[in-house]
Amino acid sequence: MRKTFLFLDTIVNKVDAKGRVSLPADYRSIVKETASEIVCYRSFNSPCIEGCLETMLDKLADEMDSNLDFFSETQDEISNLLFGDSKRYPFDSTGRIMLSEKLLKHAEITDTAVFVGKGRKFQIWNPQNWEKEEQRIRTAVLKNRPSIKKSENDR
Amino acid sequence: MRKTFLFLDTIVNKVDAKGRVSLPADYRSIVKETASEIVCYRSFNSPCIEGCLETMLDKLADEMDSNLDFFSETQDEISNLLFGDSKRYPFDSTGRIMLSEKLLKHAEITDTAVFVGKGRKFQIWNPQNWEKEEQRIRTAVLKNRPSIKKSENDR
DNA sequence: AATATGCTTATGGTATAACATGGGATTTTA
DNA sequence: TAAAATCCCATGTTATACCATAAGCATATT
């Protein structure tokens, strides 16, 4: 029986000179139920960091674990990339993680990080990039679903 | 209840004049739970070394016994190659292993080794070769699976 | 309504432990 | 007995644990 959990909301936190960031308290309380660390990797599609629970990757490993995969030349390449790029980020007693140079560079993060809930996972953005991305998404939504427009105007 | 373990991340370590390499601490802590050695063999598909826990090979042997019809003849042959090529590599008190000439030559490794997590197993690469391989995989993923793009963001 | 109080969370700094790596000593094996 | 493998200790570097302070937020109090 799987426990339900959701990463929600958008939280802005400072990144110090050492690359440390407080994991938002909400997120931390979710993680704490099963672990004392999160797993992060570079998003394939966007200049941002993605984070999730290790159990997500474990499930993936199980699916690839059959002997066929063991020999397969065309073994799922995404999974390969994912495992190689992912890393555990434990948080200390104050709830901070230390993001690697590689991740920070990929997401163009220097002194401020934006945590964006995505349900089973979350993303970490540079503030300016996130603003643009959110704008982009909103525009795309309005274009594809004009019916939304009305309710937006009501506000 | 299966204990979860995952080889993750990409770690670069030096290979000294004696051929010694530190097994990354993360990997070592995984291995230590069940053994004081890893099993390595030459990858069939790439110029790299593959490493795993002996239990992985054990499981493979089991499945070869019970599921003969499930495996093709060629897979059977490959399995036998695998067992013949595999060797145990114990690590000392400081966590180092000594890779054989055969493995180092196959992977074209001289003074630097790159450990790449692959979930239930891992690979060891020559730095330049890994760089090229990662590039290749990233390109292949984006080209062959554009659908990922959408579903990734939706999650 | 305004202010006070206490709690949770965020942030800065420092001490400590863990790790990778080099070198030398001891043991094994061919 | 020479060469190679294994073990053990030493060191610089880096990450992690810990402590201390500051900032927000909600509730309680007047």
mmCIF file with all atom_site columns, C-alpha atoms in Angstrom, chain A residues 39 41-46 50 54 56-58 61-62 64-73 75-88 102 118-121 123 133 136, chain B residues 2 4-10 26 30 41 44-45 50 52 56-57 59-60 63 70-71 75 78-79 82 116-121 134 136-138 140-142 144-145 148-149 152-153 155:
data_model
loop_
_atom_site.group_PDB
_atom_site.id
_atom_site.type_symbol
_atom_site.label_atom_id
_atom_site.label_alt_id
_atom_site.label_comp_id
_atom_site.label_asym_id
_atom_site.label_entity_id
_atom_site.label_seq_id
_atom_site.pdbx_PDB_ins_code
_atom_site.Cartn_x
_atom_site.Cartn_y
_atom_site.Cartn_z
_atom_site.occupancy
_atom_site.B_iso_or_equiv
_atom_site.pdbx_formal_charge
_atom_site.auth_seq_id
_atom_site.auth_comp_id
_atom_site.auth_asym_id
_atom_site.auth_atom_id
_atom_site.pdbx_PDB_model_num
ATOM 1  C CA . VAL A 1 39  ? 17.816 12.532  -4.935  1.00 0.00 ? 39  VAL A CA 1
ATOM 2  C CA . TYR A 1 41  ? 19.553 15.312  -11.130 1.00 0.00 ? 41  TYR A CA 1
ATOM 3  C CA . ARG A 1 42  ? 19.674 17.716  -14.024 1.00 0.00 ? 42  ARG A CA 1
ATOM 4  C CA . SER A 1 43  ? 16.384 18.053  -15.857 1.00 0.00 ? 43  SER A CA 1
ATOM 5  C CA . PHE A 1 44  ? 16.595 16.730  -19.413 1.00 0.00 ? 44  PHE A CA 1
ATOM 6  C CA . ASN A 1 45  ? 14.276 19.373  -20.778 1.00 0.00 ? 45  ASN A CA 1
ATOM 7  C CA . SER A 1 46  ? 14.814 22.538  -18.830 1.00 0.00 ? 46  SER A CA 1
ATOM 8  C CA . GLU A 1 50  ? 14.805 17.928  -10.427 1.00 0.00 ? 50  GLU A CA 1
ATOM 9  C CA . GLU A 1 54  ? 15.070 7.469   -3.871  1.00 0.00 ? 54  GLU A CA 1
ATOM 10 C CA . MET A 1 56  ? 11.252 6.521   -7.395  1.00 0.00 ? 56  MET A CA 1
ATOM 11 C CA . LEU A 1 57  ? 14.567 5.445   -8.861  1.00 0.00 ? 57  LEU A CA 1
ATOM 12 C CA . ASP A 1 58  ? 14.425 2.146   -7.060  1.00 0.00 ? 58  ASP A CA 1
ATOM 13 C CA . ALA A 1 61  ? 15.754 -0.123  -11.312 1.00 0.00 ? 61  ALA A CA 1
ATOM 14 C CA . ASP A 1 62  ? 13.396 -2.976  -10.546 1.00 0.00 ? 62  ASP A CA 1
ATOM 15 C CA . MET A 1 64  ? 15.135 -2.856  -15.612 1.00 0.00 ? 64  MET A CA 1
ATOM 16 C CA . ASP A 1 65  ? 16.318 -5.677  -13.447 1.00 0.00 ? 65  ASP A CA 1
ATOM 17 C CA . SER A 1 66  ? 15.236 -8.570  -15.593 1.00 0.00 ? 66  SER A CA 1
ATOM 18 C CA . ASN A 1 67  ? 17.934 -10.577 -17.246 1.00 0.00 ? 67  ASN A CA 1
ATOM 19 C CA . LEU A 1 68  ? 16.904 -9.394  -20.645 1.00 0.00 ? 68  LEU A CA 1
ATOM 20 C CA . ASP A 1 69  ? 17.867 -5.900  -19.648 1.00 0.00 ? 69  ASP A CA 1
ATOM 21 C CA . PHE A 1 70  ? 21.071 -7.171  -18.209 1.00 0.00 ? 70  PHE A CA 1
ATOM 22 C CA . PHE A 1 71  ? 22.293 -7.953  -21.704 1.00 0.00 ? 71  PHE A CA 1
ATOM 23 C CA . SER A 1 72  ? 20.262 -5.641  -23.815 1.00 0.00 ? 72  SER A CA 1
ATOM 24 C CA . GLU A 1 73  ? 22.281 -3.321  -25.977 1.00 0.00 ? 73  GLU A CA 1
ATOM 25 C CA . GLN A 1 75  ? 18.846 -0.898  -22.586 1.00 0.00 ? 75  GLN A CA 1
ATOM 26 C CA . ASP A 1 76  ? 16.774 2.063   -21.658 1.00 0.00 ? 76  ASP A CA 1
ATOM 27 C CA . GLU A 1 77  ? 19.128 4.925   -22.260 1.00 0.00 ? 77  GLU A CA 1
ATOM 28 C CA . ILE A 1 78  ? 17.165 7.390   -20.249 1.00 0.00 ? 78  ILE A CA 1
ATOM 29 C CA . SER A 1 79  ? 17.482 5.269   -17.159 1.00 0.00 ? 79  SER A CA 1
ATOM 30 C CA . ASN A 1 80  ? 21.192 5.012   -17.727 1.00 0.00 ? 80  ASN A CA 1
ATOM 31 C CA . LEU A 1 81  ? 21.506 8.740   -17.935 1.00 0.00 ? 81  LEU A CA 1
ATOM 32 C CA . LEU A 1 82  ? 19.308 9.173   -14.916 1.00 0.00 ? 82  LEU A CA 1
ATOM 33 C CA . PHE A 1 83  ? 21.222 6.871   -12.593 1.00 0.00 ? 83  PHE A CA 1
ATOM 34 C CA . GLY A 1 84  ? 24.552 8.341   -13.619 1.00 0.00 ? 84  GLY A CA 1
ATOM 35 C CA . ASP A 1 85  ? 23.355 11.878  -13.125 1.00 0.00 ? 85  ASP A CA 1
ATOM 36 C CA . SER A 1 86  ? 21.440 11.360  -9.893  1.00 0.00 ? 86  SER A CA 1
ATOM 37 C CA . LYS A 1 87  ? 22.983 11.840  -6.511  1.00 0.00 ? 87  LYS A CA 1
ATOM 38 C CA . ARG A 1 88  ? 21.770 11.596  -2.947  1.00 0.00 ? 88  ARG A CA 1
ATOM 39 C CA . LYS A 1 102 ? 27.209 20.677  -11.677 1.00 0.00 ? 102 LYS A CA 1
ATOM 40 C CA . LYS A 1 118 ? 5.448  18.957  -9.255  1.00 0.00 ? 118 LYS A CA 1
ATOM 41 C CA . GLY A 1 119 ? 3.566  16.304  -7.356  1.00 0.00 ? 119 GLY A CA 1
ATOM 42 C CA . ARG A 1 120 ? 5.735  13.233  -6.976  1.00 0.00 ? 120 ARG A CA 1
ATOM 43 C CA . LYS A 1 121 ? 8.819  15.307  -7.688  1.00 0.00 ? 121 LYS A CA 1
ATOM 44 C CA . GLN A 1 123 ? 12.089 21.319  -9.451  1.00 0.00 ? 123 GLN A CA 1
ATOM 45 C CA . GLU A 1 133 ? 9.012  29.522  -17.577 1.00 0.00 ? 133 GLU A CA 1
ATOM 46 C CA . ARG A 1 136 ? 5.534  30.507  -20.945 1.00 0.00 ? 136 ARG A CA 1
ATOM 47 C CA . ARG B 1 2   ? 14.119 -6.510  -0.287  1.00 0.00 ? 2   ARG B CA 1
ATOM 48 C CA . THR B 1 4   ? 17.006 -1.274  -1.770  1.00 0.00 ? 4   THR B CA 1
ATOM 49 C CA . PHE B 1 5   ? 20.343 -0.244  -3.100  1.00 0.00 ? 5   PHE B CA 1
ATOM 50 C CA . LEU B 1 6   ? 21.289 1.907   -6.026  1.00 0.00 ? 6   LEU B CA 1
ATOM 51 C CA . PHE B 1 7   ? 24.580 2.787   -7.609  1.00 0.00 ? 7   PHE B CA 1
ATOM 52 C CA . LEU B 1 8   ? 24.203 6.447   -8.512  1.00 0.00 ? 8   LEU B CA 1
ATOM 53 C CA . ASP B 1 9   ? 26.160 9.500   -9.578  1.00 0.00 ? 9   ASP B CA 1
ATOM 54 C CA . THR B 1 10  ? 29.372 9.892   -11.544 1.00 0.00 ? 10  THR B CA 1
ATOM 55 C CA . ASP B 1 26  ? 28.808 5.682   -1.639  1.00 0.00 ? 26  ASP B CA 1
ATOM 56 C CA . ILE B 1 30  ? 26.312 -0.315  -0.395  1.00 0.00 ? 30  ILE B CA 1
ATOM 57 C CA . TYR B 1 41  ? 33.846 -7.983  -15.998 1.00 0.00 ? 41  TYR B CA 1
ATOM 58 C CA . PHE B 1 44  ? 30.032 -6.541  -23.990 1.00 0.00 ? 44  PHE B CA 1
ATOM 59 C CA . ASN B 1 45  ? 28.714 -3.360  -25.524 1.00 0.00 ? 45  ASN B CA 1
ATOM 60 C CA . GLU B 1 50  ? 31.083 -3.258  -15.428 1.00 0.00 ? 50  GLU B CA 1
ATOM 61 C CA . CYS B 1 52  ? 28.063 -5.370  -9.546  1.00 0.00 ? 52  CYS B CA 1
ATOM 62 C CA . MET B 1 56  ? 23.448 -10.228 -9.058  1.00 0.00 ? 56  MET B CA 1
ATOM 63 C CA . LEU B 1 57  ? 25.338 -13.022 -10.761 1.00 0.00 ? 57  LEU B CA 1
ATOM 64 C CA . LYS B 1 59  ? 20.413 -14.389 -9.278  1.00 0.00 ? 59  LYS B CA 1
ATOM 65 C CA . LEU B 1 60  ? 21.291 -14.732 -12.929 1.00 0.00 ? 60  LEU B CA 1
ATOM 66 C CA . GLU B 1 63  ? 17.164 -17.825 -13.398 1.00 0.00 ? 63  GLU B CA 1
ATOM 67 C CA . PHE B 1 70  ? 12.793 -18.116 -21.362 1.00 0.00 ? 70  PHE B CA 1
ATOM 68 C CA . PHE B 1 71  ? 16.341 -17.499 -22.480 1.00 0.00 ? 71  PHE B CA 1
ATOM 69 C CA . GLN B 1 75  ? 21.741 -15.376 -24.156 1.00 0.00 ? 75  GLN B CA 1
ATOM 70 C CA . ILE B 1 78  ? 26.552 -14.748 -23.251 1.00 0.00 ? 78  ILE B CA 1
ATOM 71 C CA . SER B 1 79  ? 25.809 -15.679 -19.672 1.00 0.00 ? 79  SER B CA 1
ATOM 72 C CA . LEU B 1 82  ? 29.947 -13.409 -18.336 1.00 0.00 ? 82  LEU B CA 1
ATOM 73 C CA . VAL B 1 116 ? 29.088 5.765   -13.445 1.00 0.00 ? 116 VAL B CA 1
ATOM 74 C CA . GLY B 1 117 ? 26.057 4.542   -11.512 1.00 0.00 ? 117 GLY B CA 1
ATOM 75 C CA . LYS B 1 118 ? 23.635 2.349   -13.480 1.00 0.00 ? 118 LYS B CA 1
ATOM 76 C CA . GLY B 1 119 ? 21.232 1.367   -10.755 1.00 0.00 ? 119 GLY B CA 1
ATOM 77 C CA . ARG B 1 120 ? 21.850 -2.234  -9.761  1.00 0.00 ? 120 ARG B CA 1
ATOM 78 C CA . LYS B 1 121 ? 25.280 -2.144  -11.369 1.00 0.00 ? 121 LYS B CA 1
ATOM 79 C CA . GLU B 1 134 ? 27.373 10.560  -22.321 1.00 0.00 ? 134 GLU B CA 1
ATOM 80 C CA . ARG B 1 136 ? 25.974 10.117  -27.452 1.00 0.00 ? 136 ARG B CA 1
ATOM 81 C CA . ILE B 1 137 ? 23.316 8.945   -25.028 1.00 0.00 ? 137 ILE B CA 1
ATOM 82 C CA . ARG B 1 138 ? 21.953 12.427  -24.440 1.00 0.00 ? 138 ARG B CA 1
ATOM 83 C CA . ALA B 1 140 ? 20.022 9.630   -28.669 1.00 0.00 ? 140 ALA B CA 1
ATOM 84 C CA . VAL B 1 141 ? 17.521 10.184  -25.893 1.00 0.00 ? 141 VAL B CA 1
ATOM 85 C CA . LEU B 1 142 ? 16.377 13.523  -27.220 1.00 0.00 ? 142 LEU B CA 1
ATOM 86 C CA . ASN B 1 144 ? 14.486 8.939   -30.257 1.00 0.00 ? 144 ASN B CA 1
ATOM 87 C CA . ARG B 1 145 ? 12.149 9.865   -27.477 1.00 0.00 ? 145 ARG B CA 1
ATOM 88 C CA . ILE B 1 148 ? 9.641  12.211  -22.990 1.00 0.00 ? 148 ILE B CA 1
ATOM 89 C CA . LYS B 1 149 ? 9.774  15.931  -23.137 1.00 0.00 ? 149 LYS B CA 1
ATOM 90 C CA . GLU B 1 152 ? 8.467  14.698  -18.025 1.00 0.00 ? 152 GLU B CA 1
ATOM 91 C CA . ASN B 1 153 ? 7.019  18.148  -17.544 1.00 0.00 ? 153 ASN B CA 1
ATOM 92 C CA . ARG B 1 155 ? 4.598  14.629  -13.985 1.00 0.00 ? 155 ARG B CA 1
#
